[in-house]
Amino acid sequence: MITIILGPPGAGKGTQASLLSRRLGMHHLSTGELLREARKSGTPLGKQTASYLDAGTLVPDSLVSALIAERISKESTHYLLDGFPRTERQAQELETIALKEGQRLAHVLILEVPDIEIIARLKKRGRTDDDVVIVEKRLSIYREQTQPIIAYYLERNILSKINGLGSVEEVYSRIISILSY
Ligand code: AMP
């Protein structure tokens, strides 16, 4: 089974995904984390993608799709995709991967947080791509490239919008009520 967690930068995807994997044993796959690790360990992929991470722009679809394809198998695991797919092309790639591995796309969760709150949160987080100019860029990329896939999942009746405001536990319990539905 596959669940996707989406949302703008700073919406709390990573925090919620870590909790879900710790408490429910879901298999957390974060393309952002995988790319940051690749960069830290200096792999060819890391070198190839560092400039995108620094600029806050999207890494080419084929590279991130390959990262996910390598990690999804036929196992009866509940995969939790954090930050993937981010474009329509990636959403199509995921369909192909899921079909090939016999995995069902069960839920798409969107964490919704107003821009003003996002900017305030990211100022506190202090990651190198959280610089204010880069954050604006990442937000506009989110609106242009990622938001269109929301309609795609809405049509298929698997999308749930989640209010991302409030404490980590409050948001977590909203997610749980949807996953157990
Ligand atoms: P995140 O940790 O999800 O905020 O991702 C950090 C950065 O990694 C993004 O700003 C992109 O440069 C890159 N990245 C992560 N996931 C993807 C994806 N699905 N497609 C393209 N680029 C991605």
PDB file of C-alpha atoms and ligand atoms in Angstrom, residues 31-32 35-36 52-53 57-59 64 83-84 86 90 127 129 138, ligand 1:
ATOM      1  CA  THR A  31      13.044  12.244  -1.666  1.00  0.00           C
ATOM      2  CA  GLY A  32      14.345  15.449  -0.014  1.00  0.00           C
ATOM      3  CA  LEU A  35      18.881  13.791  -1.907  1.00  0.00           C
ATOM      4  CA  ARG A  36      20.403  15.548   1.115  1.00  0.00           C
ATOM      5  CA  TYR A  52      18.970  22.200  -7.453  1.00  0.00           C
ATOM      6  CA  LEU A  53      18.740  21.753  -3.690  1.00  0.00           C
ATOM      7  CA  THR A  57      14.304  24.234  -7.639  1.00  0.00           C
ATOM      8  CA  LEU A  58      13.065  20.767  -8.529  1.00  0.00           C
ATOM      9  CA  VAL A  59      15.498  17.984  -9.349  1.00  0.00           C
ATOM     10  CA  VAL A  64      13.718  11.393  -8.293  1.00  0.00           C
ATOM     11  CA  GLY A  83       7.610  15.022  -0.976  1.00  0.00           C
ATOM     12  CA  PHE A  84       7.021  12.734  -3.956  1.00  0.00           C
ATOM     13  CA  ARG A  86       5.788  16.861  -6.945  1.00  0.00           C
ATOM     14  CA  GLN A  90       6.171  12.139 -11.288  1.00  0.00           C
ATOM     15  CA  ARG A 127      18.105  24.794   6.750  1.00  0.00           C
ATOM     16  CA  ASP A 129      17.432  26.182   1.486  1.00  0.00           C
ATOM     17  CA  ARG A 138      10.029  26.966  -3.403  1.00  0.00           C
TER      18      ARG A 138
HETATM   19  P1  AMP B   1      12.013  18.599   0.794  1.00  0.00           P
HETATM   20  O1  AMP B   1      12.889  18.061   1.868  1.00  0.00           O
HETATM   21  O2  AMP B   1      10.892  17.667   0.423  1.00  0.00           O
HETATM   22  O3  AMP B   1      11.525  20.008   1.090  1.00  0.00           O
HETATM   23  O4  AMP B   1      12.926  18.711  -0.521  1.00  0.00           O
HETATM   24  C1  AMP B   1      14.094  19.518  -0.541  1.00  0.00           C
HETATM   25  C2  AMP B   1      14.553  19.724  -1.983  1.00  0.00           C
HETATM   26  O5  AMP B   1      14.844  18.460  -2.588  1.00  0.00           O
HETATM   27  C3  AMP B   1      13.528  20.375  -2.910  1.00  0.00           C
HETATM   28  O6  AMP B   1      13.552  21.803  -2.820  1.00  0.00           O
HETATM   29  C4  AMP B   1      14.029  19.880  -4.279  1.00  0.00           C
HETATM   30  O7  AMP B   1      15.182  20.582  -4.705  1.00  0.00           O
HETATM   31  C5  AMP B   1      14.446  18.447  -3.956  1.00  0.00           C
HETATM   32  N1  AMP B   1      13.324  17.476  -4.110  1.00  0.00           N
HETATM   33  C6  AMP B   1      12.755  16.721  -3.115  1.00  0.00           C
HETATM   34  N2  AMP B   1      11.756  15.960  -3.598  1.00  0.00           N
HETATM   35  C7  AMP B   1      11.673  16.236  -4.926  1.00  0.00           C
HETATM   36  C8  AMP B   1      10.822  15.778  -5.973  1.00  0.00           C
HETATM   37  N3  AMP B   1       9.840  14.894  -5.748  1.00  0.00           N
HETATM   38  N4  AMP B   1      11.035  16.283  -7.214  1.00  0.00           N
HETATM   39  C9  AMP B   1      12.023  17.166  -7.464  1.00  0.00           C
HETATM   40  N5  AMP B   1      12.832  17.657  -6.520  1.00  0.00           N
HETATM   41  C10 AMP B   1      12.682  17.200  -5.251  1.00  0.00           C
END
